[in-house]
Amino acid sequence: MTRDEITKHVKQVIKMEMLKKDMNFVELQKLMEEKGYNYSLEAIRQKVGRGTYDARFLYEFAEGMGLDIIFVKKN
């Protein structure tokens, strides 16, 4: 995958999980805040919109949403 393809995929990962739970950014920000991850609403929107968030943010997002991150070997 190229860097652009990776960025596009990364943008979609969080948005897809939010859609599965019918969740908007306001609700996501509240969930993350409840877990102790303090990001402004605008910061979350920017991180997800750019698709350039770091691994820590992805982990915090997963924790807030009650999800696990699992690595699976490619075929």
Coordinates of N, CA and C in Angstrom, one line a residue, residues 23-48:
M23 N -22.8 6.5 16.1 CA -22.2 7.4 17.0 C -21.7 8.6 16.3
N24 N -21.9 9.8 16.9 CA -21.3 11.0 16.3 C -20.1 11.4 17.1
F25 N -19.4 12.5 16.6 CA -18.2 12.9 17.2 C -18.4 13.5 18.7
V26 N -19.5 14.1 18.9 CA -19.8 14.6 20.3 C -19.9 13.4 21.2
E27 N -20.6 12.3 20.8 CA -20.7 11.1 21.7 C -19.4 10.5 21.9
L28 N -18.6 10.4 20.8 CA -17.3 9.8 20.9 C -16.4 10.6 21.9
Q29 N -16.4 11.9 21.8 CA -15.6 12.7 22.7 C -16.0 12.5 24.2
K30 N -17.3 12.4 24.4 CA -17.8 12.1 25.8 C -17.3 10.7 26.3
L31 N -17.4 9.7 25.4 CA -17.0 8.4 25.8 C -15.5 8.4 26.1
M32 N -14.7 9.0 25.3 CA -13.2 9.1 25.5 C -12.9 9.8 26.8
E33 N -13.7 10.9 27.0 CA -13.4 11.7 28.3 C -13.8 10.9 29.5
E34 N -14.8 10.0 29.4 CA -15.2 9.2 30.6 C -14.0 8.2 30.9
K35 N -13.3 7.8 29.9 CA -12.1 6.9 30.1 C -10.9 7.6 30.5
G36 N -11.0 9.0 30.6 CA -9.8 9.8 31.0 C -9.0 10.3 29.8
Y37 N -9.5 10.2 28.6 CA -8.7 10.7 27.4 C -9.3 12.0 27.0
N38 N -8.7 13.1 27.4 CA -9.2 14.4 27.2 C -8.8 15.1 25.9
Y39 N -9.6 15.0 24.9 CA -9.4 15.7 23.7 C -10.6 16.6 23.4
S40 N -10.3 17.8 22.9 CA -11.5 18.6 22.5 C -12.2 18.0 21.3
L41 N -13.4 18.4 21.1 CA -14.2 17.9 20.0 C -13.5 18.2 18.7
E42 N -13.0 19.4 18.6 CA -12.3 19.8 17.3 C -11.1 19.0 17.1
A43 N -10.3 18.7 18.2 CA -9.1 17.9 18.0 C -9.4 16.5 17.5
I44 N -10.5 15.9 18.0 CA -10.9 14.6 17.5 C -11.3 14.6 16.0
R45 N -12.1 15.6 15.7 CA -12.5 15.8 14.3 C -11.3 15.9 13.4
Q46 N -10.4 16.7 13.8 CA -9.2 16.9 13.0 C -8.4 15.7 12.8
K47 N -8.1 15.0 13.9 CA -7.3 13.8 13.9 C -7.9 12.7 12.9
V48 N -9.2 12.5 13.1 CA -9.9 11.5 12.3 C -10.0 12.0 10.8

